[in-house]
Amino acid sequence: MPAKKPDAAALIDRVRQIALALPGVTEKLSHGEPAFFTRGRMFFTCDNHHHGSGHVAVWCNAPDGAQASLVEGDPKHFFVPPYVGKAGWLGMRLDSGLPWPVIADILEQAQEEADVVIWDGGNNDLPFFAPDLLIVVVDPLRP
């Protein structure tokens, strides 16, 4: 008797439970699929046979080099997702038997990667702290 295929809805519910257990995570639909955000930034989205992909998976952001390493090392479970793959995002199959602790660990890393605040040297609209004192410098040689 062939092995029973995992139920897509159950797989997505399981990954939802993992994601929503992480601090500060919210969910909303994006392109018809559940997507998960931290600090307003998406860190993964679900792929439930998206455009006939033939699998149930998530696409998540990943640290530099992780995509190439995981896809090359274990293509049964990992792939380069369309659209976001060129930016280093990782495709991770939920229906291939990858252990749930591994999935949870990768999603936690994806959230940490998205949660990083990058200071570009400019004004990022909100200061990191509220100063108690404001100093104004005046140049007497400038009109």
mmCIF file with all atom_site columns, C-alpha atoms in Angstrom:
data_model
loop_
_atom_site.group_PDB
_atom_site.id
_atom_site.type_symbol
_atom_site.label_atom_id
_atom_site.label_alt_id
_atom_site.label_comp_id
_atom_site.label_asym_id
_atom_site.label_entity_id
_atom_site.label_seq_id
_atom_site.pdbx_PDB_ins_code
_atom_site.Cartn_x
_atom_site.Cartn_y
_atom_site.Cartn_z
_atom_site.occupancy
_atom_site.B_iso_or_equiv
_atom_site.pdbx_formal_charge
_atom_site.auth_seq_id
_atom_site.auth_comp_id
_atom_site.auth_asym_id
_atom_site.auth_atom_id
_atom_site.pdbx_PDB_model_num
ATOM 1   C CA . MET A 1 1   ? 0.000  0.000  0.000   1.00 0.00 ? 1   MET A CA 1
ATOM 2   C CA . PRO A 1 2   ? 1.517  3.391  -1.002  1.00 0.00 ? 2   PRO A CA 1
ATOM 3   C CA . ALA A 1 3   ? 2.244  5.953  1.692   1.00 0.00 ? 3   ALA A CA 1
ATOM 4   C CA . LYS A 1 4   ? -0.561 8.435  2.277   1.00 0.00 ? 4   LYS A CA 1
ATOM 5   C CA . LYS A 1 5   ? 0.202  11.961 1.040   1.00 0.00 ? 5   LYS A CA 1
ATOM 6   C CA . PRO A 1 6   ? 0.173  14.528 3.838   1.00 0.00 ? 6   PRO A CA 1
ATOM 7   C CA . ASP A 1 7   ? -2.844 16.824 3.950   1.00 0.00 ? 7   ASP A CA 1
ATOM 8   C CA . ALA A 1 8   ? -1.871 20.305 2.715   1.00 0.00 ? 8   ALA A CA 1
ATOM 9   C CA . ALA A 1 9   ? -4.175 22.091 5.175   1.00 0.00 ? 9   ALA A CA 1
ATOM 10  C CA . ALA A 1 10  ? -2.736 20.124 8.113   1.00 0.00 ? 10  ALA A CA 1
ATOM 11  C CA . LEU A 1 11  ? 0.837  20.920 7.028   1.00 0.00 ? 11  LEU A CA 1
ATOM 12  C CA . ILE A 1 12  ? 0.046  24.626 6.730   1.00 0.00 ? 12  ILE A CA 1
ATOM 13  C CA . ASP A 1 13  ? -1.730 24.608 10.106  1.00 0.00 ? 13  ASP A CA 1
ATOM 14  C CA . ARG A 1 14  ? 1.336  23.001 11.692  1.00 0.00 ? 14  ARG A CA 1
ATOM 15  C CA . VAL A 1 15  ? 3.697  25.594 10.220  1.00 0.00 ? 15  VAL A CA 1
ATOM 16  C CA . ARG A 1 16  ? 1.259  28.338 11.288  1.00 0.00 ? 16  ARG A CA 1
ATOM 17  C CA . GLN A 1 17  ? 1.434  27.087 14.892  1.00 0.00 ? 17  GLN A CA 1
ATOM 18  C CA . ILE A 1 18  ? 5.239  27.201 14.750  1.00 0.00 ? 18  ILE A CA 1
ATOM 19  C CA . ALA A 1 19  ? 5.260  30.717 13.291  1.00 0.00 ? 19  ALA A CA 1
ATOM 20  C CA . LEU A 1 20  ? 2.679  32.246 15.610  1.00 0.00 ? 20  LEU A CA 1
ATOM 21  C CA . ALA A 1 21  ? 4.548  30.871 18.646  1.00 0.00 ? 21  ALA A CA 1
ATOM 22  C CA . LEU A 1 22  ? 7.475  33.145 17.727  1.00 0.00 ? 22  LEU A CA 1
ATOM 23  C CA . PRO A 1 23  ? 7.416  36.588 19.385  1.00 0.00 ? 23  PRO A CA 1
ATOM 24  C CA . GLY A 1 24  ? 5.886  39.452 17.399  1.00 0.00 ? 24  GLY A CA 1
ATOM 25  C CA . VAL A 1 25  ? 4.742  37.376 14.401  1.00 0.00 ? 25  VAL A CA 1
ATOM 26  C CA . THR A 1 26  ? 1.574  38.251 12.492  1.00 0.00 ? 26  THR A CA 1
ATOM 27  C CA . GLU A 1 27  ? -0.163 36.494 9.617   1.00 0.00 ? 27  GLU A CA 1
ATOM 28  C CA . LYS A 1 28  ? -1.997 37.811 6.593   1.00 0.00 ? 28  LYS A CA 1
ATOM 29  C CA . LEU A 1 29  ? -2.773 36.633 3.080   1.00 0.00 ? 29  LEU A CA 1
ATOM 30  C CA . SER A 1 30  ? -0.340 37.582 0.364   1.00 0.00 ? 30  SER A CA 1
ATOM 31  C CA . HIS A 1 31  ? -0.963 36.490 -3.221  1.00 0.00 ? 31  HIS A CA 1
ATOM 32  C CA . GLY A 1 32  ? -3.636 34.106 -1.939  1.00 0.00 ? 32  GLY A CA 1
ATOM 33  C CA . GLU A 1 33  ? -1.292 32.255 0.433   1.00 0.00 ? 33  GLU A CA 1
ATOM 34  C CA . PRO A 1 34  ? -0.693 32.632 4.191   1.00 0.00 ? 34  PRO A CA 1
ATOM 35  C CA . ALA A 1 35  ? 2.323  34.871 4.822   1.00 0.00 ? 35  ALA A CA 1
ATOM 36  C CA . PHE A 1 36  ? 4.056  35.654 8.100   1.00 0.00 ? 36  PHE A CA 1
ATOM 37  C CA . PHE A 1 37  ? 5.575  38.953 9.180   1.00 0.00 ? 37  PHE A CA 1
ATOM 38  C CA . THR A 1 38  ? 7.798  40.310 11.916  1.00 0.00 ? 38  THR A CA 1
ATOM 39  C CA . ARG A 1 39  ? 8.124  44.076 12.497  1.00 0.00 ? 39  ARG A CA 1
ATOM 40  C CA . GLY A 1 40  ? 6.098  44.565 9.304   1.00 0.00 ? 40  GLY A CA 1
ATOM 41  C CA . ARG A 1 41  ? 8.543  42.548 7.176   1.00 0.00 ? 41  ARG A CA 1
ATOM 42  C CA . MET A 1 42  ? 7.584  39.236 5.594   1.00 0.00 ? 42  MET A CA 1
ATOM 43  C CA . PHE A 1 43  ? 9.910  36.415 6.557   1.00 0.00 ? 43  PHE A CA 1
ATOM 44  C CA . PHE A 1 44  ? 8.066  33.495 4.970   1.00 0.00 ? 44  PHE A CA 1
ATOM 45  C CA . THR A 1 45  ? 5.079  32.603 2.863   1.00 0.00 ? 45  THR A CA 1
ATOM 46  C CA . CYS A 1 46  ? 3.328  29.331 2.141   1.00 0.00 ? 46  CYS A CA 1
ATOM 47  C CA . ASP A 1 47  ? 3.349  27.557 -1.219  1.00 0.00 ? 47  ASP A CA 1
ATOM 48  C CA . ASN A 1 48  ? 0.320  25.260 -1.458  1.00 0.00 ? 48  ASN A CA 1
ATOM 49  C CA . HIS A 1 49  ? 0.820  23.947 -4.994  1.00 0.00 ? 49  HIS A CA 1
ATOM 50  C CA . HIS A 1 50  ? 1.371  27.583 -6.027  1.00 0.00 ? 50  HIS A CA 1
ATOM 51  C CA . HIS A 1 51  ? 1.065  27.867 -9.826  1.00 0.00 ? 51  HIS A CA 1
ATOM 52  C CA . GLY A 1 52  ? 1.016  24.060 -10.056 1.00 0.00 ? 52  GLY A CA 1
ATOM 53  C CA . SER A 1 53  ? 4.308  23.577 -8.188  1.00 0.00 ? 53  SER A CA 1
ATOM 54  C CA . GLY A 1 54  ? 3.287  20.062 -7.117  1.00 0.00 ? 54  GLY A CA 1
ATOM 55  C CA . HIS A 1 55  ? 4.306  20.493 -3.489  1.00 0.00 ? 55  HIS A CA 1
ATOM 56  C CA . VAL A 1 56  ? 3.382  22.087 -0.178  1.00 0.00 ? 56  VAL A CA 1
ATOM 57  C CA . ALA A 1 57  ? 6.253  24.251 0.994   1.00 0.00 ? 57  ALA A CA 1
ATOM 58  C CA . VAL A 1 58  ? 7.312  27.532 2.497   1.00 0.00 ? 58  VAL A CA 1
ATOM 59  C CA . TRP A 1 59  ? 9.554  30.180 0.986   1.00 0.00 ? 59  TRP A CA 1
ATOM 60  C CA . CYS A 1 60  ? 11.596 31.896 3.674   1.00 0.00 ? 60  CYS A CA 1
ATOM 61  C CA . ASN A 1 61  ? 14.418 34.374 3.813   1.00 0.00 ? 61  ASN A CA 1
ATOM 62  C CA . ALA A 1 62  ? 17.726 32.848 4.816   1.00 0.00 ? 62  ALA A CA 1
ATOM 63  C CA . PRO A 1 63  ? 21.165 33.911 5.963   1.00 0.00 ? 63  PRO A CA 1
ATOM 64  C CA . ASP A 1 64  ? 23.809 34.467 3.287   1.00 0.00 ? 64  ASP A CA 1
ATOM 65  C CA . GLY A 1 65  ? 24.959 31.176 1.791   1.00 0.00 ? 65  GLY A CA 1
ATOM 66  C CA . ALA A 1 66  ? 22.236 29.047 3.406   1.00 0.00 ? 66  ALA A CA 1
ATOM 67  C CA . GLN A 1 67  ? 20.184 28.667 0.232   1.00 0.00 ? 67  GLN A CA 1
ATOM 68  C CA . ALA A 1 68  ? 23.052 27.307 -1.864  1.00 0.00 ? 68  ALA A CA 1
ATOM 69  C CA . SER A 1 69  ? 24.280 25.031 0.916   1.00 0.00 ? 69  SER A CA 1
ATOM 70  C CA . LEU A 1 70  ? 20.892 23.497 1.735   1.00 0.00 ? 70  LEU A CA 1
ATOM 71  C CA . VAL A 1 71  ? 19.656 23.131 -1.851  1.00 0.00 ? 71  VAL A CA 1
ATOM 72  C CA . GLU A 1 72  ? 22.906 21.490 -2.942  1.00 0.00 ? 72  GLU A CA 1
ATOM 73  C CA . GLY A 1 73  ? 23.112 19.294 0.151   1.00 0.00 ? 73  GLY A CA 1
ATOM 74  C CA . ASP A 1 74  ? 19.488 18.111 0.322   1.00 0.00 ? 74  ASP A CA 1
ATOM 75  C CA . PRO A 1 75  ? 17.432 18.812 -2.829  1.00 0.00 ? 75  PRO A CA 1
ATOM 76  C CA . LYS A 1 76  ? 14.681 16.429 -1.658  1.00 0.00 ? 76  LYS A CA 1
ATOM 77  C CA . HIS A 1 77  ? 13.683 18.948 1.010   1.00 0.00 ? 77  HIS A CA 1
ATOM 78  C CA . PHE A 1 78  ? 15.040 22.299 -0.236  1.00 0.00 ? 78  PHE A CA 1
ATOM 79  C CA . PHE A 1 79  ? 14.787 24.261 -3.495  1.00 0.00 ? 79  PHE A CA 1
ATOM 80  C CA . VAL A 1 80  ? 15.298 27.723 -4.942  1.00 0.00 ? 80  VAL A CA 1
ATOM 81  C CA . PRO A 1 81  ? 11.834 29.325 -5.008  1.00 0.00 ? 81  PRO A CA 1
ATOM 82  C CA . PRO A 1 82  ? 10.651 31.374 -7.977  1.00 0.00 ? 82  PRO A CA 1
ATOM 83  C CA . TYR A 1 83  ? 10.542 35.178 -7.725  1.00 0.00 ? 83  TYR A CA 1
ATOM 84  C CA . VAL A 1 84  ? 12.394 35.492 -4.391  1.00 0.00 ? 84  VAL A CA 1
ATOM 85  C CA . GLY A 1 85  ? 15.048 32.836 -4.905  1.00 0.00 ? 85  GLY A CA 1
ATOM 86  C CA . LYS A 1 86  ? 17.374 35.272 -6.638  1.00 0.00 ? 86  LYS A CA 1
ATOM 87  C CA . ALA A 1 87  ? 17.402 37.307 -3.395  1.00 0.00 ? 87  ALA A CA 1
ATOM 88  C CA . GLY A 1 88  ? 18.632 34.280 -1.426  1.00 0.00 ? 88  GLY A CA 1
ATOM 89  C CA . TRP A 1 89  ? 15.274 33.033 -0.134  1.00 0.00 ? 89  TRP A CA 1
ATOM 90  C CA . LEU A 1 90  ? 14.967 29.315 0.520   1.00 0.00 ? 90  LEU A CA 1
ATOM 91  C CA . GLY A 1 91  ? 12.197 26.936 -0.537  1.00 0.00 ? 91  GLY A CA 1
ATOM 92  C CA . MET A 1 92  ? 11.500 24.262 2.073   1.00 0.00 ? 92  MET A CA 1
ATOM 93  C CA . ARG A 1 93  ? 9.087  21.400 1.379   1.00 0.00 ? 93  ARG A CA 1
ATOM 94  C CA . LEU A 1 94  ? 6.626  20.545 4.117   1.00 0.00 ? 94  LEU A CA 1
ATOM 95  C CA . ASP A 1 95  ? 5.414  17.375 2.384   1.00 0.00 ? 95  ASP A CA 1
ATOM 96  C CA . SER A 1 96  ? 8.774  15.597 1.979   1.00 0.00 ? 96  SER A CA 1
ATOM 97  C CA . GLY A 1 97  ? 9.226  14.253 5.500   1.00 0.00 ? 97  GLY A CA 1
ATOM 98  C CA . LEU A 1 98  ? 11.599 16.943 6.766   1.00 0.00 ? 98  LEU A CA 1
ATOM 99  C CA . PRO A 1 99  ? 11.515 16.739 10.596  1.00 0.00 ? 99  PRO A CA 1
ATOM 100 C CA . TRP A 1 100 ? 9.404  19.449 12.254  1.00 0.00 ? 100 TRP A CA 1
ATOM 101 C CA . PRO A 1 101 ? 12.198 20.571 14.623  1.00 0.00 ? 101 PRO A CA 1
ATOM 102 C CA . VAL A 1 102 ? 14.348 21.336 11.553  1.00 0.00 ? 102 VAL A CA 1
ATOM 103 C CA . ILE A 1 103 ? 11.496 23.292 9.967   1.00 0.00 ? 103 ILE A CA 1
ATOM 104 C CA . ALA A 1 104 ? 10.941 25.222 13.215  1.00 0.00 ? 104 ALA A CA 1
ATOM 105 C CA . ASP A 1 105 ? 14.654 26.034 13.508  1.00 0.00 ? 105 ASP A CA 1
ATOM 106 C CA . ILE A 1 106 ? 14.853 27.337 9.928   1.00 0.00 ? 106 ILE A CA 1
ATOM 107 C CA . LEU A 1 107 ? 11.725 29.474 10.406  1.00 0.00 ? 107 LEU A CA 1
ATOM 108 C CA . GLU A 1 108 ? 13.153 30.914 13.616  1.00 0.00 ? 108 GLU A CA 1
ATOM 109 C CA . GLN A 1 109 ? 16.350 31.810 11.747  1.00 0.00 ? 109 GLN A CA 1
ATOM 110 C CA . ALA A 1 110 ? 14.258 33.387 8.974   1.00 0.00 ? 110 ALA A CA 1
ATOM 111 C CA . GLN A 1 111 ? 12.463 35.539 11.534  1.00 0.00 ? 111 GLN A CA 1
ATOM 112 C CA . GLU A 1 112 ? 15.741 36.596 13.121  1.00 0.00 ? 112 GLU A CA 1
ATOM 113 C CA . GLU A 1 113 ? 17.102 37.487 9.673   1.00 0.00 ? 113 GLU A CA 1
ATOM 114 C CA . ALA A 1 114 ? 14.048 39.665 8.922   1.00 0.00 ? 114 ALA A CA 1
ATOM 115 C CA . ASP A 1 115 ? 14.066 41.235 12.374  1.00 0.00 ? 115 ASP A CA 1
ATOM 116 C CA . VAL A 1 116 ? 17.482 42.836 11.898  1.00 0.00 ? 116 VAL A CA 1
ATOM 117 C CA . VAL A 1 117 ? 17.355 46.635 11.755  1.00 0.00 ? 117 VAL A CA 1
ATOM 118 C CA . ILE A 1 118 ? 19.861 47.950 9.241   1.00 0.00 ? 118 ILE A CA 1
ATOM 119 C CA . TRP A 1 119 ? 21.047 51.481 9.818   1.00 0.00 ? 119 TRP A CA 1
ATOM 120 C CA . ASP A 1 120 ? 21.915 53.059 6.486   1.00 0.00 ? 120 ASP A CA 1
ATOM 121 C CA . GLY A 1 121 ? 23.645 56.105 7.990   1.00 0.00 ? 121 GLY A CA 1
ATOM 122 C CA . GLY A 1 122 ? 20.669 58.316 7.238   1.00 0.00 ? 122 GLY A CA 1
ATOM 123 C CA . ASN A 1 123 ? 17.558 59.339 9.082   1.00 0.00 ? 123 ASN A CA 1
ATOM 124 C CA . ASN A 1 124 ? 15.427 56.226 9.516   1.00 0.00 ? 124 ASN A CA 1
ATOM 125 C CA . ASP A 1 125 ? 12.450 58.334 10.661  1.00 0.00 ? 125 ASP A CA 1
ATOM 126 C CA . LEU A 1 126 ? 12.578 57.133 14.256  1.00 0.00 ? 126 LEU A CA 1
ATOM 127 C CA . PRO A 1 127 ? 15.578 57.600 16.540  1.00 0.00 ? 127 PRO A CA 1
ATOM 128 C CA . PHE A 1 128 ? 16.893 54.625 18.493  1.00 0.00 ? 128 PHE A CA 1
ATOM 129 C CA . PHE A 1 129 ? 16.467 56.681 21.685  1.00 0.00 ? 129 PHE A CA 1
ATOM 130 C CA . ALA A 1 130 ? 14.737 59.885 22.784  1.00 0.00 ? 130 ALA A CA 1
ATOM 131 C CA . PRO A 1 131 ? 17.323 62.528 23.781  1.00 0.00 ? 131 PRO A CA 1
ATOM 132 C CA . ASP A 1 132 ? 16.839 64.591 26.931  1.00 0.00 ? 132 ASP A CA 1
ATOM 133 C CA . LEU A 1 133 ? 18.725 67.545 25.503  1.00 0.00 ? 133 LEU A CA 1
ATOM 134 C CA . LEU A 1 134 ? 18.610 69.120 22.058  1.00 0.00 ? 134 LEU A CA 1
ATOM 135 C CA . ILE A 1 135 ? 21.715 71.020 20.924  1.00 0.00 ? 135 ILE A CA 1
ATOM 136 C CA . VAL A 1 136 ? 21.570 73.468 18.024  1.00 0.00 ? 136 VAL A CA 1
ATOM 137 C CA . VAL A 1 137 ? 24.845 74.612 16.533  1.00 0.00 ? 137 VAL A CA 1
ATOM 138 C CA . VAL A 1 138 ? 24.902 78.036 14.867  1.00 0.00 ? 138 VAL A CA 1
ATOM 139 C CA . ASP A 1 139 ? 27.663 79.102 12.492  1.00 0.00 ? 139 ASP A CA 1
ATOM 140 C CA . PRO A 1 140 ? 28.134 82.891 12.814  1.00 0.00 ? 140 PRO A CA 1
ATOM 141 C CA . LEU A 1 141 ? 29.901 83.032 9.417   1.00 0.00 ? 141 LEU A CA 1
ATOM 142 C CA . ARG A 1 142 ? 26.914 81.619 7.532   1.00 0.00 ? 142 ARG A CA 1
ATOM 143 C CA . PRO A 1 143 ? 23.950 83.802 6.673   1.00 0.00 ? 143 PRO A CA 1
#
